[in-house]
PDB file of C-alpha atoms in Angstrom:
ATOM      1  CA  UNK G  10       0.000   0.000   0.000  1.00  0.00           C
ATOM      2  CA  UNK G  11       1.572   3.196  -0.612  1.00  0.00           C
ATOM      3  CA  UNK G  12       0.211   6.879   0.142  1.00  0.00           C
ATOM      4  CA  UNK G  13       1.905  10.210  -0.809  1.00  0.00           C
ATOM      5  CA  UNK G  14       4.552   9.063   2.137  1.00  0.00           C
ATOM      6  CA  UNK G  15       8.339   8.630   1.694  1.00  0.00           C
ATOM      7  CA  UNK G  16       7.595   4.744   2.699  1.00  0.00           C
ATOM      8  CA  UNK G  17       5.208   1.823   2.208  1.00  0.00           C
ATOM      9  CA  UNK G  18       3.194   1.113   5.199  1.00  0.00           C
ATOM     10  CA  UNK G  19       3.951  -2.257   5.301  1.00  0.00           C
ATOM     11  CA  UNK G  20       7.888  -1.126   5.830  1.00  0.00           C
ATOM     12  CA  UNK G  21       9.474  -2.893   8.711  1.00  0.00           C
ATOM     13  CA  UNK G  22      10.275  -0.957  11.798  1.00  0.00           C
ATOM     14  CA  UNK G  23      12.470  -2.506  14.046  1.00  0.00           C
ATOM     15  CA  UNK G  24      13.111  -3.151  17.605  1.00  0.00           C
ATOM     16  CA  UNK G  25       9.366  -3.333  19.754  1.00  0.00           C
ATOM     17  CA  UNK G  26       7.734  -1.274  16.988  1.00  0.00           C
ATOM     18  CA  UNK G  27       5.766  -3.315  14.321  1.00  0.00           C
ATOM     19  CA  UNK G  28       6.363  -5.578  11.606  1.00  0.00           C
ATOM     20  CA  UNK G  29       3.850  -6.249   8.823  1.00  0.00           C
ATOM     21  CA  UNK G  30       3.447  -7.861   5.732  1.00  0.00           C
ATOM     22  CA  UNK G  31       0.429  -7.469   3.942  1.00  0.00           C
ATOM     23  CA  UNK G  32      -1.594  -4.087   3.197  1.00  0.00           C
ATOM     24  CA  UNK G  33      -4.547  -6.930   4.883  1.00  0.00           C
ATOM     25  CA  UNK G  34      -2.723  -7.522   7.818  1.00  0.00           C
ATOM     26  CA  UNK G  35      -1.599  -3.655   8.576  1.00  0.00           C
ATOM     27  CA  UNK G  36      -5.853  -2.396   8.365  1.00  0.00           C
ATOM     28  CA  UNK G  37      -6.733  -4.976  10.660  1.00  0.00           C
ATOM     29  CA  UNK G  38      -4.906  -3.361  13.373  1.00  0.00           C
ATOM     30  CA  UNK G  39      -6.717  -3.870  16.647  1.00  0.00           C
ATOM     31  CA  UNK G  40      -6.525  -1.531  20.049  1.00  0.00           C
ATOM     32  CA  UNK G  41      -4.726  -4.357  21.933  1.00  0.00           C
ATOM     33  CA  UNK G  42      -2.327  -5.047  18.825  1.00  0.00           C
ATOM     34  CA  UNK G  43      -1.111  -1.066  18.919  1.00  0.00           C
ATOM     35  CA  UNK G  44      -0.882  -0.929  22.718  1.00  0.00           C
ATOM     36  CA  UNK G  45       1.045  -4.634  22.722  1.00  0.00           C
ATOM     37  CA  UNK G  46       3.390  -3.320  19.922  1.00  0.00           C
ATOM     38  CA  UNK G  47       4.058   0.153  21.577  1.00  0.00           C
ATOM     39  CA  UNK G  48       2.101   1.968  19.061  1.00  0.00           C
ATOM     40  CA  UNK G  49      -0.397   3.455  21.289  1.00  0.00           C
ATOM     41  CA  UNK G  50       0.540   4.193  24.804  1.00  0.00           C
ATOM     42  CA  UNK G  51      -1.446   5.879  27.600  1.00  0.00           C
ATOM     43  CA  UNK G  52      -4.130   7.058  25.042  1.00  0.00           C
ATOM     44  CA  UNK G  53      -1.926   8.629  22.511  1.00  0.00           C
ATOM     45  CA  UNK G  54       0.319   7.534  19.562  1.00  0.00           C
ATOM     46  CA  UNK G  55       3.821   6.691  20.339  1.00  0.00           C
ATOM     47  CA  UNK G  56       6.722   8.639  18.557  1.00  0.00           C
ATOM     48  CA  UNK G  57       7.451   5.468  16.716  1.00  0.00           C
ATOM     49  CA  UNK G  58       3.908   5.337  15.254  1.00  0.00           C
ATOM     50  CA  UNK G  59       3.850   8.648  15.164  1.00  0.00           C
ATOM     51  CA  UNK G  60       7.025   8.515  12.999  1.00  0.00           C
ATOM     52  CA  UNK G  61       5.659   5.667  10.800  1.00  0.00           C
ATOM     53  CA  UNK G  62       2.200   7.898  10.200  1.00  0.00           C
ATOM     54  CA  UNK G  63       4.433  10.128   9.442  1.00  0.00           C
ATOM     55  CA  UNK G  64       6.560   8.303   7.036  1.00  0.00           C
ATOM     56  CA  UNK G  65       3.406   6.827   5.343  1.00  0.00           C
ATOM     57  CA  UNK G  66       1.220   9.963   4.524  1.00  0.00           C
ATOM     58  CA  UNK G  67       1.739  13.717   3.378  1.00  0.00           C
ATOM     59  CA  UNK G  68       0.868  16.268   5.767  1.00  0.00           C
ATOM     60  CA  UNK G  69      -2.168  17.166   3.898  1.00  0.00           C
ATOM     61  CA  UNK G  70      -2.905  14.070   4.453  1.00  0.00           C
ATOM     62  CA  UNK G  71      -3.391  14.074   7.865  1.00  0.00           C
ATOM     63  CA  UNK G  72      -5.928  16.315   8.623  1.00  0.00           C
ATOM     64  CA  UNK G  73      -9.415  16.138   9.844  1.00  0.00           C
ATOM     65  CA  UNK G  74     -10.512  17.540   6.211  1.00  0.00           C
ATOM     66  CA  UNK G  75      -8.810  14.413   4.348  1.00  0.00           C
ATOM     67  CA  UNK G  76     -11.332  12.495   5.397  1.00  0.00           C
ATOM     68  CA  UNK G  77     -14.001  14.426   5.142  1.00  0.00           C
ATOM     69  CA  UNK G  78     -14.650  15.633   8.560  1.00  0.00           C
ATOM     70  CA  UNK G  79     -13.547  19.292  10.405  1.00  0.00           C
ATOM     71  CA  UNK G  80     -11.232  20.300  13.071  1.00  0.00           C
ATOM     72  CA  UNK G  81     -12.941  21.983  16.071  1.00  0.00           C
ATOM     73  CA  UNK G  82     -11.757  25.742  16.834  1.00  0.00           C
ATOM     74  CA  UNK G  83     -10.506  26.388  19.693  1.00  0.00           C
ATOM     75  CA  UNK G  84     -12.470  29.254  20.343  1.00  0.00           C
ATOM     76  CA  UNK G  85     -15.979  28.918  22.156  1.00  0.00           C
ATOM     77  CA  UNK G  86     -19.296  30.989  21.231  1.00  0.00           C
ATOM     78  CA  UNK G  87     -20.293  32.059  24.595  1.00  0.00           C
ATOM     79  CA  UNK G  88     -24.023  33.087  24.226  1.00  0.00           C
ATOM     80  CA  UNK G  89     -25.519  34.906  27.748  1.00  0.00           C
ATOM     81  CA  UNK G  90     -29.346  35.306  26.996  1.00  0.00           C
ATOM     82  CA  UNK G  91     -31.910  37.331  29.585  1.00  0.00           C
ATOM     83  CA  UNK G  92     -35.361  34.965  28.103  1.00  0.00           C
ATOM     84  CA  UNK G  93     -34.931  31.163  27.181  1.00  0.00           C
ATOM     85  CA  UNK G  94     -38.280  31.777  24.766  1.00  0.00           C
ATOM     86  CA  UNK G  95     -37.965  30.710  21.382  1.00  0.00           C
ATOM     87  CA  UNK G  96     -35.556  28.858  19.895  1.00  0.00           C
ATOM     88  CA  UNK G  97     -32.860  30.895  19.102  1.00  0.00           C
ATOM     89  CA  UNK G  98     -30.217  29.215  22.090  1.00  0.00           C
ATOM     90  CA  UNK G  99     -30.594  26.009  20.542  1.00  0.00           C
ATOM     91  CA  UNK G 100     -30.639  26.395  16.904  1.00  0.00           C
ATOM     92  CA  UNK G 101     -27.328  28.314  17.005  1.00  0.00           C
ATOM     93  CA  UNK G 102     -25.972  26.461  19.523  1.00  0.00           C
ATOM     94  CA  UNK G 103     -26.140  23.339  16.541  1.00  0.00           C
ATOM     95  CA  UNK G 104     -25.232  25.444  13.819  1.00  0.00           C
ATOM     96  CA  UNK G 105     -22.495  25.906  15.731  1.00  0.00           C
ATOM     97  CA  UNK G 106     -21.592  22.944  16.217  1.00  0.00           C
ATOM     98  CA  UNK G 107     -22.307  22.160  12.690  1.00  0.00           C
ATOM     99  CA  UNK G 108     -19.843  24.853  12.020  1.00  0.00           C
ATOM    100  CA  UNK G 109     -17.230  22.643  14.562  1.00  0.00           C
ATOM    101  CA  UNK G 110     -17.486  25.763  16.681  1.00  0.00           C
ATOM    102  CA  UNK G 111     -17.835  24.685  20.328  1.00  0.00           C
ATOM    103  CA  UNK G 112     -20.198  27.099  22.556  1.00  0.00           C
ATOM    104  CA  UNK G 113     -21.913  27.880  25.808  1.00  0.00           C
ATOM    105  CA  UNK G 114     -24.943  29.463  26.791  1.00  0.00           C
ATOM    106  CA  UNK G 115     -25.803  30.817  30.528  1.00  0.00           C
ATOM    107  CA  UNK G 116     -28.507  33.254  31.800  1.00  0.00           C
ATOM    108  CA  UNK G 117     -27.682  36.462  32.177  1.00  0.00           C
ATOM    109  CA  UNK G 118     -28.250  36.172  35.969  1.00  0.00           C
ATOM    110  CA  UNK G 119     -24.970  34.174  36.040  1.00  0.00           C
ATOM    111  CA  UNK G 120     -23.397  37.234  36.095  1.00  0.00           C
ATOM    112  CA  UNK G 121     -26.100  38.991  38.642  1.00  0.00           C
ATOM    113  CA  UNK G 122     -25.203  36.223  40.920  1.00  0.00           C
ATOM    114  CA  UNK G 123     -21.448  37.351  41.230  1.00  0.00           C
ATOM    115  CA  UNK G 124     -20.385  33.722  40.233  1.00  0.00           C
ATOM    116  CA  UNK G 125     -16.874  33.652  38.741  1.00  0.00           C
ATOM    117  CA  UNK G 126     -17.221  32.718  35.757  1.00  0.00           C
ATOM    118  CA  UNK G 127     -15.149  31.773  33.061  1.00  0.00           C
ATOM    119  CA  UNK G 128     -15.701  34.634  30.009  1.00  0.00           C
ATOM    120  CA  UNK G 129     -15.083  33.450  26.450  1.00  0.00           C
ATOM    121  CA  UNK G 130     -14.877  34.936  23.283  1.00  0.00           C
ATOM    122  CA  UNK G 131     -16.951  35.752  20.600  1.00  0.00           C
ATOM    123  CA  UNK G 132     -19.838  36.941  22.758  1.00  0.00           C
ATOM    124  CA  UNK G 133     -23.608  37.263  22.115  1.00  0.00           C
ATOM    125  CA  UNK G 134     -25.763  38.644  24.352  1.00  0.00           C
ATOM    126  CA  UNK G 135     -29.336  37.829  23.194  1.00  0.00           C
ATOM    127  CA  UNK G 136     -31.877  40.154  24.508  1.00  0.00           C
ATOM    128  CA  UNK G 137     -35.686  38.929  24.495  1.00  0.00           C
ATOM    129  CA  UNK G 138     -37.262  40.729  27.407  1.00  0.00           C
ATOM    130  CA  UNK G 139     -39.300  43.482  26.357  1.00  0.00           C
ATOM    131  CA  UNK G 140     -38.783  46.133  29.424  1.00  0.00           C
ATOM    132  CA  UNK G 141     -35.552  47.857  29.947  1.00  0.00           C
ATOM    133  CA  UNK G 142     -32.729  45.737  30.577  1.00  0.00           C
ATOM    134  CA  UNK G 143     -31.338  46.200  34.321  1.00  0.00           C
ATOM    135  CA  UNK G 144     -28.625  44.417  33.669  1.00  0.00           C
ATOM    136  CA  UNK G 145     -26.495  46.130  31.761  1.00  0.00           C
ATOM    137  CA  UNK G 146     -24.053  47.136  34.497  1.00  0.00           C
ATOM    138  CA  UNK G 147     -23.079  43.331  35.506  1.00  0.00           C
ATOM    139  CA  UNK G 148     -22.825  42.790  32.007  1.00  0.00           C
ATOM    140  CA  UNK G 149     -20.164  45.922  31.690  1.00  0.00           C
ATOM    141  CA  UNK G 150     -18.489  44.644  35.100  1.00  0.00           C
ATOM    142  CA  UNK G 151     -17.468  41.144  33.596  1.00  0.00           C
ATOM    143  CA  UNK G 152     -17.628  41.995  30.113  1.00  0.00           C
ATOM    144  CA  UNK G 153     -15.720  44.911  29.710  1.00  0.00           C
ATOM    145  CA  UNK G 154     -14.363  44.871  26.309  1.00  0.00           C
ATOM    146  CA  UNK G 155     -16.415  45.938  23.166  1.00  0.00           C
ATOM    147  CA  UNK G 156     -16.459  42.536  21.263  1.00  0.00           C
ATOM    148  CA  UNK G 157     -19.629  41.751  22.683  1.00  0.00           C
ATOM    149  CA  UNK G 158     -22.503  40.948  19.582  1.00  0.00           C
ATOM    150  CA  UNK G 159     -25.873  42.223  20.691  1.00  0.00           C
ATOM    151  CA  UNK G 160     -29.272  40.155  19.374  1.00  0.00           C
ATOM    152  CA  UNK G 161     -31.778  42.705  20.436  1.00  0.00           C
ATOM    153  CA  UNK G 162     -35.826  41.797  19.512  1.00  0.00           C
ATOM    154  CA  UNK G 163     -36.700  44.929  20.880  1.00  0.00           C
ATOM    155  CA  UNK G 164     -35.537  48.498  20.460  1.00  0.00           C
ATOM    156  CA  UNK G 165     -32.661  48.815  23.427  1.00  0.00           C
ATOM    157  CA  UNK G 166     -30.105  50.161  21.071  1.00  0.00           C
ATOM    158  CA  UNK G 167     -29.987  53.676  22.699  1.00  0.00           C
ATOM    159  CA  UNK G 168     -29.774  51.872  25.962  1.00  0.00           C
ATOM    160  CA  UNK G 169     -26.850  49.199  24.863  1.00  0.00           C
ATOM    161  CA  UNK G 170     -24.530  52.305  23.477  1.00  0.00           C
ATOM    162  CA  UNK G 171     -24.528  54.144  26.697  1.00  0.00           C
ATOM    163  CA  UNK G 172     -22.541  51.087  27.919  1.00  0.00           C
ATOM    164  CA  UNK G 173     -21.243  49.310  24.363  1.00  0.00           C
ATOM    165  CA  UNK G 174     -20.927  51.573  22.250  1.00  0.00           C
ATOM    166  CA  UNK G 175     -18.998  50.259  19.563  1.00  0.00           C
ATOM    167  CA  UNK G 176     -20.533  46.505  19.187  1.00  0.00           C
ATOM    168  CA  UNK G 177     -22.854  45.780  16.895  1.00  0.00           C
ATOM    169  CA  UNK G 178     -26.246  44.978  17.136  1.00  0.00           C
ATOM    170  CA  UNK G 179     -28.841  42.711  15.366  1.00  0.00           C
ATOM    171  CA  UNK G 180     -31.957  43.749  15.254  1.00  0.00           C
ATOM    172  CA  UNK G 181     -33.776  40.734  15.677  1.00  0.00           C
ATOM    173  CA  UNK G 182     -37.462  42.034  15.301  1.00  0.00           C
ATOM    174  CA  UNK G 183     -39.195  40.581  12.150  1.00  0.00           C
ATOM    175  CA  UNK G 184     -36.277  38.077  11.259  1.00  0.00           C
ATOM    176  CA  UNK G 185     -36.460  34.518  11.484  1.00  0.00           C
ATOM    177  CA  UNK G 186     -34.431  32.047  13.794  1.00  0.00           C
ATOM    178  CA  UNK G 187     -32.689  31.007  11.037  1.00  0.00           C
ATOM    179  CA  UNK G 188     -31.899  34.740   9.739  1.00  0.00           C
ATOM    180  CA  UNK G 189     -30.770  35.734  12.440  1.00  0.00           C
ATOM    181  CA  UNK G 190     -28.356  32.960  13.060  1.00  0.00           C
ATOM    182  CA  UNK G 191     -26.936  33.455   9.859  1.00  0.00           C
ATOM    183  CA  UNK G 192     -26.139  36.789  10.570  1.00  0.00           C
ATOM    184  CA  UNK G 193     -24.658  35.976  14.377  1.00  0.00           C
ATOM    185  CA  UNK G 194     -22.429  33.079  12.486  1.00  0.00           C
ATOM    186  CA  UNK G 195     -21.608  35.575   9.713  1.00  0.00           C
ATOM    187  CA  UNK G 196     -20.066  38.144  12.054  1.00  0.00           C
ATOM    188  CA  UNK G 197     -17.815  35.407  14.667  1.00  0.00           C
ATOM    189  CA  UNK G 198     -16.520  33.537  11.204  1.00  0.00           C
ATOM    190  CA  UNK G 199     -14.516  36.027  11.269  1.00  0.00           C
ATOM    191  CA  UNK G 200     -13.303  36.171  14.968  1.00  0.00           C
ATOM    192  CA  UNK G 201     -12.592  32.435  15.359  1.00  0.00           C
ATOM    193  CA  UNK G 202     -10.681  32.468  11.802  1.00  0.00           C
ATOM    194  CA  UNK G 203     -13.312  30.714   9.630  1.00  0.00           C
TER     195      UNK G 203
END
């Protein structure tokens, strides 16, 4: 069997490593075969087999995408919502994940509590509740920085620029879940490199 590698898999390696001689005999690997071999030790790949993978495949080889899937970024959406109504939380909490984006979601009374917290970024602060936010000043207190995307159904914009005044805002009244999702994805593509 050979891939774009320098060597054919089936290439001996010597000392404790591995020896085998068919392409047959190399894909029927089992768990207890790499681990007896030294291939796979304490739930990682040994530098030998590491070495060997190596040897066999191209570096574009070895990514998530060559076999169709996606690497996860290592950034997290953190999503802080004041109303669980609707289904906003969940539907782009799976396009994000979808997306290989991991997130988290937490009521905004998390940060009322005083609870310590970790804070992530991107940041969207979905706003359902009609009446006047009061929480905008434990919001400022943790979140202090101006990368914080705003989801606002109703009209608090004056009221979100006394205390962010350069973050953007969706204006989530007459838009679908599924608009405005595609605009919240749209502007953290850019923020977790994607």
């Amino acid at each position: 069997m050979q891939f774009g590698g320098q060597f054919e898999c089936k290439r001996v390696v010597r000392g404790n490593a591995i020896k085998r001689s068919s392409e047959a005999q190399f894909r029927n690997l089992e768990y207890k075969d790499l681990n007896a071999k030294s291939l796979y030790i304490e739930g990682k790949l040994s530098k030998v087999a590491a070495d060997l993978v190596r040897a066999c495949f191209d570096d574009d080889e070895l990514t998530p995408e060559s076999i169709g899937q996606v690497a996860w970024y290592p950034q997290y959406l953190d999503m802080i919502f004041d109303s669980s109504e609707g289904d906003l939380i969940s539907v782009l909490g799976r396009q994000c994940w979808l997306s290989a984006v991991h997130a988290s979601n937490r009521h905004v009374s998390m940060l009322e509590r005083g609870l310590n917290i970790p804070v992530l970024a991107p940041r969207v602060m979905i706003m359902q509740q009609a009446e006047a936010p009061k929480y905008l000043d434990d919001l400022v207190k943790h979140l202090k920085s101006a990368d914080v995307l705003f989801v606002a159904y109703h009209d608090h914009k004056t009221l979100i620029r006394q205390y962010y005044p350069d973050s953007v805002i969706i204006m989530a009244a007459g838009l679908t879940t599924d608009e405005i999702t595609t605009q919240v994805m749209a502007r953290i593509r850019p923020i977790i490199g994607r």
